[in-house]
PDB file of C-alpha atoms and ligand atoms in Angstrom:
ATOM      1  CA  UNK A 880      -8.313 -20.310   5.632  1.00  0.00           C
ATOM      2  CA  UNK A 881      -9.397 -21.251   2.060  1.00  0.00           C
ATOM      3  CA  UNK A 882      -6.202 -21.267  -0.404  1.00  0.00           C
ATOM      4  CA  UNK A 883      -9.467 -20.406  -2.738  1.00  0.00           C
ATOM      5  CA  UNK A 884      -9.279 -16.739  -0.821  1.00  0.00           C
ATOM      6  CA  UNK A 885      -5.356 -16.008  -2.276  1.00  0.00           C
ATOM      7  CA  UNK A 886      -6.321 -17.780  -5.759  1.00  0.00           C
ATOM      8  CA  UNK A 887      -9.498 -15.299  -6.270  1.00  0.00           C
ATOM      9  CA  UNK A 888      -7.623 -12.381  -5.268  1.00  0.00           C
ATOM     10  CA  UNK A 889      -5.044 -13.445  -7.447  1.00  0.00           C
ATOM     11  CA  UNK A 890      -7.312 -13.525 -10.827  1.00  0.00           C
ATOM     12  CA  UNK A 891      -8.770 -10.748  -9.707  1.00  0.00           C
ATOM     13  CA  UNK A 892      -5.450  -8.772  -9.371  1.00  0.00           C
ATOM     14  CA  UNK A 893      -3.596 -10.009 -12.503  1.00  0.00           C
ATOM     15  CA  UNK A 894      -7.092  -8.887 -14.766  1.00  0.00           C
ATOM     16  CA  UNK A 895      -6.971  -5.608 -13.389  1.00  0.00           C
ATOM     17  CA  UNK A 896      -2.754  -5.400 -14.475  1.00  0.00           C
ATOM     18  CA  UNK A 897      -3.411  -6.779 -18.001  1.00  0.00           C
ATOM     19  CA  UNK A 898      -5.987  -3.992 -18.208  1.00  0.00           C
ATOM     20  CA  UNK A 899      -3.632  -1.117 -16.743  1.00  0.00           C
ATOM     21  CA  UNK A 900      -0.932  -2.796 -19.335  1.00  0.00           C
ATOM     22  CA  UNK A 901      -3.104  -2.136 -22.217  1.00  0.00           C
ATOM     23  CA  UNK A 902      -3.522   1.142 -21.705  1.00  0.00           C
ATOM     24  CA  UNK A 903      -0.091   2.242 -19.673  1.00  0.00           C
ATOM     25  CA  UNK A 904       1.214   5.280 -21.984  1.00  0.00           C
ATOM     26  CA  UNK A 905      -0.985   6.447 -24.000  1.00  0.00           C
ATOM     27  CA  UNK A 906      -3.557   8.931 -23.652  1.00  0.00           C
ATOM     28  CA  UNK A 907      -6.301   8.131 -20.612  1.00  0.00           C
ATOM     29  CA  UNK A 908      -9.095  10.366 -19.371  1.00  0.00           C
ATOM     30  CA  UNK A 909      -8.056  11.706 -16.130  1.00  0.00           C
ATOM     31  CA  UNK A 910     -10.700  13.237 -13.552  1.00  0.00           C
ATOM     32  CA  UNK A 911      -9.284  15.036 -10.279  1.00  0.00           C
ATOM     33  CA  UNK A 912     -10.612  13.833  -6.983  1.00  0.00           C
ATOM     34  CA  UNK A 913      -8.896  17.026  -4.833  1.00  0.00           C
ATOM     35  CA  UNK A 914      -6.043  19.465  -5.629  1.00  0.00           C
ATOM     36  CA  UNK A 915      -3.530  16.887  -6.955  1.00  0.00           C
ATOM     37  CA  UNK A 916      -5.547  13.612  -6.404  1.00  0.00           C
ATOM     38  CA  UNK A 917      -6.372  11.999  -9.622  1.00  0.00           C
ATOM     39  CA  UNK A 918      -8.668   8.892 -11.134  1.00  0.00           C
ATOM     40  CA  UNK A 919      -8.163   7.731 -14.292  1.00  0.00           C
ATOM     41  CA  UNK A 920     -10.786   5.820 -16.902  1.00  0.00           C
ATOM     42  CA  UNK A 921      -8.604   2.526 -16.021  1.00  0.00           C
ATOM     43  CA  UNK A 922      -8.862   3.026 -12.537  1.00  0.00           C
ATOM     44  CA  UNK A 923     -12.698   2.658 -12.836  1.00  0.00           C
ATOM     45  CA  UNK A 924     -12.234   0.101 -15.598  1.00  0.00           C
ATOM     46  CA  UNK A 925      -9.800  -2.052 -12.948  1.00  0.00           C
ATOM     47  CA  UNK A 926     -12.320  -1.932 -10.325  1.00  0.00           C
ATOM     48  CA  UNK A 927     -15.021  -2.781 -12.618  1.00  0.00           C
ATOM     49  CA  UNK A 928     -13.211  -6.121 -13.591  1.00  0.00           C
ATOM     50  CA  UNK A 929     -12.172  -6.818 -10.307  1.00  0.00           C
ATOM     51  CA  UNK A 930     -15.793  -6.419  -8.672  1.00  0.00           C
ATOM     52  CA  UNK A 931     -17.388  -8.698 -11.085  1.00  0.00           C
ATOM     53  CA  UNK A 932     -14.754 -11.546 -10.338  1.00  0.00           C
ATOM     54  CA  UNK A 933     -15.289 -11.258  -6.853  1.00  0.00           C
ATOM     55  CA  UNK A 934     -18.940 -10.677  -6.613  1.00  0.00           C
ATOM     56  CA  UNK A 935     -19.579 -14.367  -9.037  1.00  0.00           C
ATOM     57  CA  UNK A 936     -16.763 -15.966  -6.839  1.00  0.00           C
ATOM     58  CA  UNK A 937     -17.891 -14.979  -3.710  1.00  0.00           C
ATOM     59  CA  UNK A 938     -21.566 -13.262  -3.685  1.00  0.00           C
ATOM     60  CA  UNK A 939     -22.224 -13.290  -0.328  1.00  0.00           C
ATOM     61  CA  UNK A 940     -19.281 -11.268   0.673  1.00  0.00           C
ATOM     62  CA  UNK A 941     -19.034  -7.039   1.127  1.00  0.00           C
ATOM     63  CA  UNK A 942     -16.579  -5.437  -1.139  1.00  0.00           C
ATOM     64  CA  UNK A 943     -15.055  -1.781  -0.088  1.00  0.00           C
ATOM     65  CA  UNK A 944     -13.146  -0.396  -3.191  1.00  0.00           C
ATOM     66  CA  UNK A 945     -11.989   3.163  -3.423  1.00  0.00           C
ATOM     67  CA  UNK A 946     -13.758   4.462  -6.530  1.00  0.00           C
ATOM     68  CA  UNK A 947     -17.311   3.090  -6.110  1.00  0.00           C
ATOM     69  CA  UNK A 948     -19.222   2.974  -3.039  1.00  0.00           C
ATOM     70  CA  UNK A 949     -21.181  -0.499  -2.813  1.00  0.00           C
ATOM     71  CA  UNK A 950     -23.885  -0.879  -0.680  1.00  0.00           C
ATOM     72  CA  UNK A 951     -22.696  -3.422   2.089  1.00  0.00           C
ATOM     73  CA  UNK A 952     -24.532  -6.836   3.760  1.00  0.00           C
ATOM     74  CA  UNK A 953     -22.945  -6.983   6.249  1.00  0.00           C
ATOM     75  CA  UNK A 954     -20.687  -9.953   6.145  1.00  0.00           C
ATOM     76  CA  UNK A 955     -18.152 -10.585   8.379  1.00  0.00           C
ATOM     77  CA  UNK A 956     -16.059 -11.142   5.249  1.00  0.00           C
ATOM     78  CA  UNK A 957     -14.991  -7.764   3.245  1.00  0.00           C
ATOM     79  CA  UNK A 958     -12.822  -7.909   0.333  1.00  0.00           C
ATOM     80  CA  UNK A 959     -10.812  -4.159   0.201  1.00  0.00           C
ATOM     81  CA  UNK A 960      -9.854  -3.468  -3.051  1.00  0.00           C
ATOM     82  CA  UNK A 961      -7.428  -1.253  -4.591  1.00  0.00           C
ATOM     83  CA  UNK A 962      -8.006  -1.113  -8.568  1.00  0.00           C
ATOM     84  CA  UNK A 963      -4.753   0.914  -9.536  1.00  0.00           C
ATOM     85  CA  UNK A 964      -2.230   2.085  -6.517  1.00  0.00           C
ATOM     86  CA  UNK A 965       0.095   4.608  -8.079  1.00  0.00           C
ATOM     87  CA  UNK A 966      -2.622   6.655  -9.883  1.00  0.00           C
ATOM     88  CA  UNK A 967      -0.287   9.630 -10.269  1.00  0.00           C
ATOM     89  CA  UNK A 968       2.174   7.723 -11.354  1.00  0.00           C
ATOM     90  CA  UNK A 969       0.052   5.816 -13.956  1.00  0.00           C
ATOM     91  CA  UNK A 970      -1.333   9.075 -16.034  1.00  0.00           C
ATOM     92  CA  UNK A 971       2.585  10.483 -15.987  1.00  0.00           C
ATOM     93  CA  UNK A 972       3.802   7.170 -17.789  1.00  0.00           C
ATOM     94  CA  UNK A 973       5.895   6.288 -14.481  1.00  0.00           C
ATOM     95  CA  UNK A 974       6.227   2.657 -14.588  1.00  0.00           C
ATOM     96  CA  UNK A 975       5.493   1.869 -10.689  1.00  0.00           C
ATOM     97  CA  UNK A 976       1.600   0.607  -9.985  1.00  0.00           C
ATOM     98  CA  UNK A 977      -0.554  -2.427  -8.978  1.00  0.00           C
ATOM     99  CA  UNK A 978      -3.315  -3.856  -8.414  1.00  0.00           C
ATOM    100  CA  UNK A 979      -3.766  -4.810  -4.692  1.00  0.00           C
ATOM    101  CA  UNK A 980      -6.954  -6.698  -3.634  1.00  0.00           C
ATOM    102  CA  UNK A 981      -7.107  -8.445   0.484  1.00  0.00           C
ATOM    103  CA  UNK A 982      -9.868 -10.402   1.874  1.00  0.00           C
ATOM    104  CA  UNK A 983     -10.706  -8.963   5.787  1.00  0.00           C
ATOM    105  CA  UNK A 984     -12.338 -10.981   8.087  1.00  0.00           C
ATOM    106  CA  UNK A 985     -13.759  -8.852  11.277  1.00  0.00           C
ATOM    107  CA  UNK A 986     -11.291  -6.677  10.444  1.00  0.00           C
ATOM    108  CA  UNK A 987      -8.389  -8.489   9.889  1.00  0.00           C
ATOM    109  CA  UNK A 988      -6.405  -8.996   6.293  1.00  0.00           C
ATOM    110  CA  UNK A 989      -6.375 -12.688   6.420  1.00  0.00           C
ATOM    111  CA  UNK A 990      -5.321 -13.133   2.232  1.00  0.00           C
ATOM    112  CA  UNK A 991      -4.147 -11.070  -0.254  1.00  0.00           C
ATOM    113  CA  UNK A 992      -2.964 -10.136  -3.799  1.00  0.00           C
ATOM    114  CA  UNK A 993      -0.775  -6.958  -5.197  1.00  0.00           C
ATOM    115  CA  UNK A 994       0.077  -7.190  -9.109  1.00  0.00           C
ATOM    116  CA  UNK A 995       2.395  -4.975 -10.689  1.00  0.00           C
ATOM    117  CA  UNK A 996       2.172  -5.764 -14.603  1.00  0.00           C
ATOM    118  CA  UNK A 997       4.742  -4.064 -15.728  1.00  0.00           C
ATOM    119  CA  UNK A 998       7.538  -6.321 -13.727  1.00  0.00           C
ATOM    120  CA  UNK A 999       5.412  -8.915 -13.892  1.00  0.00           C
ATOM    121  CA  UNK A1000       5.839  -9.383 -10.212  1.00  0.00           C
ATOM    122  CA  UNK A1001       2.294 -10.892  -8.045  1.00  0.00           C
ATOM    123  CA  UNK A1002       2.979 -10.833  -4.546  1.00  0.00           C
ATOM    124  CA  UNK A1003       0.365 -13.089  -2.047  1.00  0.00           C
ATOM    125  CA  UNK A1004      -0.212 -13.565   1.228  1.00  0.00           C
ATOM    126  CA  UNK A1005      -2.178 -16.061   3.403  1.00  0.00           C
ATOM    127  CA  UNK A1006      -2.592 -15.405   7.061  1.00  0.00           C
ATOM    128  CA  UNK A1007      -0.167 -18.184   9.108  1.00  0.00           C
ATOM    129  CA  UNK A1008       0.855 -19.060   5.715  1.00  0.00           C
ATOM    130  CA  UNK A1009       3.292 -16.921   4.687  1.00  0.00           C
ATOM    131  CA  UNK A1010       3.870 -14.330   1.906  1.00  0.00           C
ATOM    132  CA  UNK A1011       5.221 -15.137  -1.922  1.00  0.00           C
ATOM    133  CA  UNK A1012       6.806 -13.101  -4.719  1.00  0.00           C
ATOM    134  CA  UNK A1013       5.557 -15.450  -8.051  1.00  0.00           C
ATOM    135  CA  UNK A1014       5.816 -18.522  -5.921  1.00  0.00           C
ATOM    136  CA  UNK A1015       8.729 -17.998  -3.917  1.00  0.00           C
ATOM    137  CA  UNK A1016       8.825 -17.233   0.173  1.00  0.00           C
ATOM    138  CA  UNK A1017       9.224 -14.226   1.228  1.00  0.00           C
ATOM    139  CA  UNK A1018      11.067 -12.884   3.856  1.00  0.00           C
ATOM    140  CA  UNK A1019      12.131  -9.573   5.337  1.00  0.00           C
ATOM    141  CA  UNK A1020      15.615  -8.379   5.936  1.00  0.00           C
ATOM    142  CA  UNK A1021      17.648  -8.492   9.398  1.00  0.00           C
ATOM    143  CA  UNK A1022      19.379  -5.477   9.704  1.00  0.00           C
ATOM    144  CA  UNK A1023      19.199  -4.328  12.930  1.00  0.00           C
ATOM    145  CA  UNK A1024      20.337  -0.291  12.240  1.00  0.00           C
ATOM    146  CA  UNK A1025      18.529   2.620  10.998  1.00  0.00           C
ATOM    147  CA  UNK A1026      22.074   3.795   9.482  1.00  0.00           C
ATOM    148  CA  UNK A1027      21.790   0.909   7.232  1.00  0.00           C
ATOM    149  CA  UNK A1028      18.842   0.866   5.739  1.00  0.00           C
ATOM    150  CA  UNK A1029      16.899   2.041   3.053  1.00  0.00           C
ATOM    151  CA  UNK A1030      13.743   3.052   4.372  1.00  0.00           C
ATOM    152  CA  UNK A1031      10.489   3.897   1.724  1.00  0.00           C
ATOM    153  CA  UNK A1032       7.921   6.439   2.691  1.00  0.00           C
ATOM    154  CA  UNK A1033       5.036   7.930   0.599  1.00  0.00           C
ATOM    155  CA  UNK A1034       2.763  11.303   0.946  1.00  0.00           C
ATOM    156  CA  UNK A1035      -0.925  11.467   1.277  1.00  0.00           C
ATOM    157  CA  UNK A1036      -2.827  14.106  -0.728  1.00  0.00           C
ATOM    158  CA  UNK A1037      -3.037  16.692   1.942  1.00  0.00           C
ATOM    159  CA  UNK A1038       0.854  17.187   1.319  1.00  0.00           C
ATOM    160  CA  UNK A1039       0.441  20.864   0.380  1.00  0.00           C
ATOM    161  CA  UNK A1040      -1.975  21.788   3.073  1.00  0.00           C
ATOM    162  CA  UNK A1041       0.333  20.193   5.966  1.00  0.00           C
ATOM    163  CA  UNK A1042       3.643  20.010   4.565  1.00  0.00           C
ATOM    164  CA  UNK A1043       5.381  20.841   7.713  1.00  0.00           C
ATOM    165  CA  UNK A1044       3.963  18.293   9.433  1.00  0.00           C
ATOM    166  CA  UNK A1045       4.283  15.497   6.214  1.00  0.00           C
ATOM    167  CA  UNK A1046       8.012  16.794   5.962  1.00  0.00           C
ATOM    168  CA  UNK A1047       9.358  16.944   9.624  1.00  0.00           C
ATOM    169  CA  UNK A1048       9.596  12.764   9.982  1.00  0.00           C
ATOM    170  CA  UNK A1049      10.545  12.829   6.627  1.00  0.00           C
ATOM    171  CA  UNK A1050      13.628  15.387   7.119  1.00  0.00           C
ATOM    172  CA  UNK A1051      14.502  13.681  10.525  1.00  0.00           C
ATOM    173  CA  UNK A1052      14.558   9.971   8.788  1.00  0.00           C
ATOM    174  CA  UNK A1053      16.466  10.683   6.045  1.00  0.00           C
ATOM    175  CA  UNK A1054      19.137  12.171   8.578  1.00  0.00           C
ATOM    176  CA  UNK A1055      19.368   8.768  10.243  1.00  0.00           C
ATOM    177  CA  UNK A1056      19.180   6.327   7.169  1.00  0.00           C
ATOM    178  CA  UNK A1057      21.452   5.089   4.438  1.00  0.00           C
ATOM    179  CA  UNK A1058      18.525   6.324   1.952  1.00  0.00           C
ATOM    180  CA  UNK A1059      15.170   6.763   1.797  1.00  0.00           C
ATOM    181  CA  UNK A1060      12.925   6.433  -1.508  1.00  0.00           C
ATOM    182  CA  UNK A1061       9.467   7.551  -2.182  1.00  0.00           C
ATOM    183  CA  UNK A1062       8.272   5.792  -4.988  1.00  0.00           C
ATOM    184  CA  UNK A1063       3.926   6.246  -5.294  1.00  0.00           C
ATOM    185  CA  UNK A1064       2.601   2.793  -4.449  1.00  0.00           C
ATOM    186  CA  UNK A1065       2.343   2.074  -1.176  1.00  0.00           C
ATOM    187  CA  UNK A1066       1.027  -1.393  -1.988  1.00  0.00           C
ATOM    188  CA  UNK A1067       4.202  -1.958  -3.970  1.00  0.00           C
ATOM    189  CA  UNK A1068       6.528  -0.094  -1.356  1.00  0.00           C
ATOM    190  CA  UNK A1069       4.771  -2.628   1.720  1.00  0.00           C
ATOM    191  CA  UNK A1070       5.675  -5.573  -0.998  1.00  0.00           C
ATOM    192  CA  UNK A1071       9.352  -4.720  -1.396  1.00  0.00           C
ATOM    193  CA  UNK A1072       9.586  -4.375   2.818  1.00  0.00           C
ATOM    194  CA  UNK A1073       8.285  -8.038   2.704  1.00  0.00           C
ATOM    195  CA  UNK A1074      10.414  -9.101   0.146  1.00  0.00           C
ATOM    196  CA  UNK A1075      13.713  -7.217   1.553  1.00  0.00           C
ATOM    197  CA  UNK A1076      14.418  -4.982  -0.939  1.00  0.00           C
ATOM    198  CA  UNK A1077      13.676  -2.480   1.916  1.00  0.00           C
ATOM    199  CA  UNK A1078      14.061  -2.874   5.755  1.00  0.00           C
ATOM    200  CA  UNK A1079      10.769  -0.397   6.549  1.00  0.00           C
ATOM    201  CA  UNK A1080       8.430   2.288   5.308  1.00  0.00           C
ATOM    202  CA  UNK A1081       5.804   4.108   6.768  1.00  0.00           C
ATOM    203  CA  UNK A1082       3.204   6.477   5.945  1.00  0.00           C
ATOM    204  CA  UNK A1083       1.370   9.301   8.207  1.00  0.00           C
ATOM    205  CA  UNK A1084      -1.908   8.300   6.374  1.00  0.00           C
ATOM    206  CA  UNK A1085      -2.970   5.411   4.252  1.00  0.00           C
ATOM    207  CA  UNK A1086      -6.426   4.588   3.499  1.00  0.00           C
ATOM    208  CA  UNK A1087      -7.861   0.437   3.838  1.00  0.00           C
ATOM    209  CA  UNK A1088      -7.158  -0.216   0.096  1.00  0.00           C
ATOM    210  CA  UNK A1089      -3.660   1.125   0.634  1.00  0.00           C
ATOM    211  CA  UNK A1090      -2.839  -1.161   2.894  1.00  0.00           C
ATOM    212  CA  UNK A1091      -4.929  -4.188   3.683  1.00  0.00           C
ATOM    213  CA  UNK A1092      -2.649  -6.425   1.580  1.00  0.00           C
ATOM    214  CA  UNK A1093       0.403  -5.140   1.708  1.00  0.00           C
ATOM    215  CA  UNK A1094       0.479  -4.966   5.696  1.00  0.00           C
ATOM    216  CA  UNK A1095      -0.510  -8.858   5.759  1.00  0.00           C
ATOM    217  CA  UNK A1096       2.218  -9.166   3.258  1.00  0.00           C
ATOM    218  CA  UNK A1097       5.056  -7.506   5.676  1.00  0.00           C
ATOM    219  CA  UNK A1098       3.511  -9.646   8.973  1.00  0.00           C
ATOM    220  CA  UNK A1099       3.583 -12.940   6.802  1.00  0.00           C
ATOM    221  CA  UNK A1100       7.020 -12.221   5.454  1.00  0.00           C
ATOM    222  CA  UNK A1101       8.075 -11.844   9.501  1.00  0.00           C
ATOM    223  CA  UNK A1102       8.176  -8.021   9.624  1.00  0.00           C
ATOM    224  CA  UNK A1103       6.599  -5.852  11.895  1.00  0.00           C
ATOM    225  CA  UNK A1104       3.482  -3.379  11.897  1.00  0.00           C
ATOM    226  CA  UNK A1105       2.709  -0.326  13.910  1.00  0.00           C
ATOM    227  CA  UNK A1106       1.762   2.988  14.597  1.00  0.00           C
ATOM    228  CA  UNK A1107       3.890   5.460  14.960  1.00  0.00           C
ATOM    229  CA  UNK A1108       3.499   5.212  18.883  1.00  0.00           C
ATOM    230  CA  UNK A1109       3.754   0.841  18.550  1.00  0.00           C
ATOM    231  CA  UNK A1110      -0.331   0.684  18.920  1.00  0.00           C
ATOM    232  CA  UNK A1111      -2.144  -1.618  16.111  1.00  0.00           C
ATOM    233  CA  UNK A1112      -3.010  -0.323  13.100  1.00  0.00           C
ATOM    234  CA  UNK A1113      -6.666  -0.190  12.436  1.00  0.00           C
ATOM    235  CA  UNK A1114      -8.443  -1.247   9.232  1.00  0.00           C
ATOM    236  CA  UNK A1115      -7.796   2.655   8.181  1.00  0.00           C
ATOM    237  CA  UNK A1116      -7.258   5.712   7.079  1.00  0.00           C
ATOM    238  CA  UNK A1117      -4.276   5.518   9.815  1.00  0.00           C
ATOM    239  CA  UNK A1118      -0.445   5.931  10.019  1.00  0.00           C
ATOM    240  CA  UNK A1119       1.551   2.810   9.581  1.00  0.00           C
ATOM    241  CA  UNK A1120       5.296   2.138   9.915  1.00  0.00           C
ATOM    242  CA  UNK A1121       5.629  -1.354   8.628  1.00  0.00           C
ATOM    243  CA  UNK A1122       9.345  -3.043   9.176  1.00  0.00           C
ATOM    244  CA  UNK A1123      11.663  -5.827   8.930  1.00  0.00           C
ATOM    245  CA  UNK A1124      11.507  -6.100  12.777  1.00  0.00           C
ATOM    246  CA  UNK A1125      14.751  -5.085  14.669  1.00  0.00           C
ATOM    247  CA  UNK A1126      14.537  -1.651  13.418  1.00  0.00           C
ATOM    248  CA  UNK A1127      11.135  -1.056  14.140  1.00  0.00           C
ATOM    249  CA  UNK A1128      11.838   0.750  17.602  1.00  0.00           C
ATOM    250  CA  UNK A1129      14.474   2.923  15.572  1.00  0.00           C
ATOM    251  CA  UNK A1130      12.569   3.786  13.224  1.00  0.00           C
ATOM    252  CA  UNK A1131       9.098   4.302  15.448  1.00  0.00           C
ATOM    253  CA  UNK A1132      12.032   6.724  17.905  1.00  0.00           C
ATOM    254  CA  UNK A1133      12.938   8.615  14.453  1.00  0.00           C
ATOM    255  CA  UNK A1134       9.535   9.497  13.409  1.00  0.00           C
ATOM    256  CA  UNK A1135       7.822  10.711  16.875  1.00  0.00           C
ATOM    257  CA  UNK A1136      11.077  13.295  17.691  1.00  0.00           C
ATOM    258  CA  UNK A1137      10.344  16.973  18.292  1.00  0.00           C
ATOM    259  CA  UNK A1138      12.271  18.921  14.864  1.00  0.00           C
ATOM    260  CA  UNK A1139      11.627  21.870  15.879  1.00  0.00           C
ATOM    261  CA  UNK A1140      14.071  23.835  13.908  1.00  0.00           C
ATOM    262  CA  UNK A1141      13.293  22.044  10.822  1.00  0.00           C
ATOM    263  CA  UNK A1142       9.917  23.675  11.397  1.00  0.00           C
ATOM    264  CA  UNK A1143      11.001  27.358  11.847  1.00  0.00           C
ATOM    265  CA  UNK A1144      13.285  27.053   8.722  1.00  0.00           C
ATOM    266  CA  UNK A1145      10.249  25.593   6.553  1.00  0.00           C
ATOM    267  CA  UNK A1146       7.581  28.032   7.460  1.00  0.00           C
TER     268      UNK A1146
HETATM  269  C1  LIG B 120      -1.594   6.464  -3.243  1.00  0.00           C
HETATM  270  C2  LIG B 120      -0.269   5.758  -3.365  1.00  0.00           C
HETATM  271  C3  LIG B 120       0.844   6.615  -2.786  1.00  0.00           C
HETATM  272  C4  LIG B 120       0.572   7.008  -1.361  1.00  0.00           C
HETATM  273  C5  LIG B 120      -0.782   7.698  -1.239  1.00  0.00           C
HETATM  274  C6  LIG B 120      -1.879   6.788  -1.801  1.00  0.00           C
HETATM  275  P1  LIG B 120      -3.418   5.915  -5.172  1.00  0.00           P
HETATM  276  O1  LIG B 120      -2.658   5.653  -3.745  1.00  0.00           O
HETATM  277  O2  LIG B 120      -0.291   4.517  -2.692  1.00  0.00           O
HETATM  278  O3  LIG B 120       2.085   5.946  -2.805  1.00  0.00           O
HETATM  279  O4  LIG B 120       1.589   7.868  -0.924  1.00  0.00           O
HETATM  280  O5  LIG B 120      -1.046   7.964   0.113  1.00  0.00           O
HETATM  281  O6  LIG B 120      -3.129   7.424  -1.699  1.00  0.00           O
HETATM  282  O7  LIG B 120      -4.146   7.212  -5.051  1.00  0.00           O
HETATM  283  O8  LIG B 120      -2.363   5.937  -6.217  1.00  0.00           O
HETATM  284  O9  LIG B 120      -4.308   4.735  -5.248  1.00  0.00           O
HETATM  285 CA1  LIG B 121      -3.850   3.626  -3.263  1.00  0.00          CA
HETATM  286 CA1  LIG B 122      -6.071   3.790  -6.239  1.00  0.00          CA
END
């Protein structure tokens, strides 16, 4: 793999923060995408700096970024872009987003880069080469019990529509965990698994740009990546519990139980 790959991604990723910087706080034209889904003028603005990088860098590759849809070539090299994770947290002033940008190759994250300017913290990744917090290796925690850990989760946009269904692994996890944090980046929250400030998160429903980096970023930092039943995750939207490792099985155990009364008592 071309260190080139994790050095594009990189630029890329770091443009896009200095522009979310420069306009973190003040007043930025928000659209809504669904019910509570929102895109913001610097979510376009990211992805239009970020596009242009990789298109003169690498022009024969396919780009899929969440805001625009680009027409494709058909490479077997696809760059999946995320211009601003933590949208919602972006236009309320809550200082917790990134940039996250991964190269795919047939379908596989082999490099990748997830900014977040305002700790000025750029986590990479490079498949069989490990994962990096501003130069320094990465690696995930070994606790080996559910009790102990702090576990991060995060809520897709249907929330309100199924919140039964959102809520029951939710309820049942934070029953079995030391904590559990929800914090509206899941690139950031699949970065902090890989660096051990968490032993696992998962999600019932992340889209590519979610998680293309940040799930190369857990594997390369020695964690573990599943679905909730232990199949592979595919490129996406899908469910992903992404781990340290020895609680995986724990965790994958807490989040398929039956909560039946949980149910009754939230309908
Ligand atoms: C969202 C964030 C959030 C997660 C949602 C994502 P966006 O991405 O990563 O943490 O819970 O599922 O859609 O909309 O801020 O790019
Ligand atoms: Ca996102
Ligand atoms: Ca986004």
């Amino acid at each position: 793999m071309s260190w080139r790959y994790v050095a594009v991604a990189t630029e890329a990723a770091v443009r896009a923060g200095a522009i979310q910087l420069e306009h973190y706080g003040q007043d930025v034209k928000v659209e809504k995408k669904g019910e509570i889904d929102l895109v913001t003028e610097v979510d376009h603005a990211c992805e239009a700096a970020i596009v242009e990088i990789l298109r003169a860098r690498f022009p024969d590759h396919d780009i899929l970024t969440e805001e625009a849809d680009l027409e494709r070539k058909g490479s077997p090299y696809v760059w999946i872009v995320d211009p601003l994770d933590g949208t919602t947290n972006f236009a309320h002033s809550y200082p917790m987003f990134c940039a996250s940008i991964a190269l795919t190759l047939d379908g596989e994250s082999v490099a990748g880069a997830i900014f977040d300017p305002i700790r000025d913290e750029l986590f990479t990744a490079e498949k069989g080469a490990g994962a990096h917090l501003n130069g320094e290796r990465l690696k995930v925690t070994t606790e080996d019990r559910l009790l102990q850990s702090l576990i991060i989760t995060g809520f897709p946009y249907d929330l309100h529509e199924k919140l039964v269904e959102r809520l029951t692994p939710f309820i049942r996890v934070m029953g079995r965990a030391r904590a559990v944090r929800r914090a509206g980046s899941a690139a950031i929250d699949l970065s902090y698994v890989a660096a051990g400030r968490a032993d696992g998160f998962w999600e019932a429903v992340l889209k590519p740009w979610d998680m293309a980096a940040g799930r190369l970023m857990v594997e390369e930092a020695g964690g573990r990546v599943t679905r909730f039943d232990g199949s592979t995750v595919s490129v996406g939207p899908d469910q992903i519990v992404a781990t340290n490792g020895p609680i995986h099985d724990e965790l994958l155990a807490a989040l398929r139980e039956e909560l039946r009364e949980v149910e009754t008592a939230l309908v």
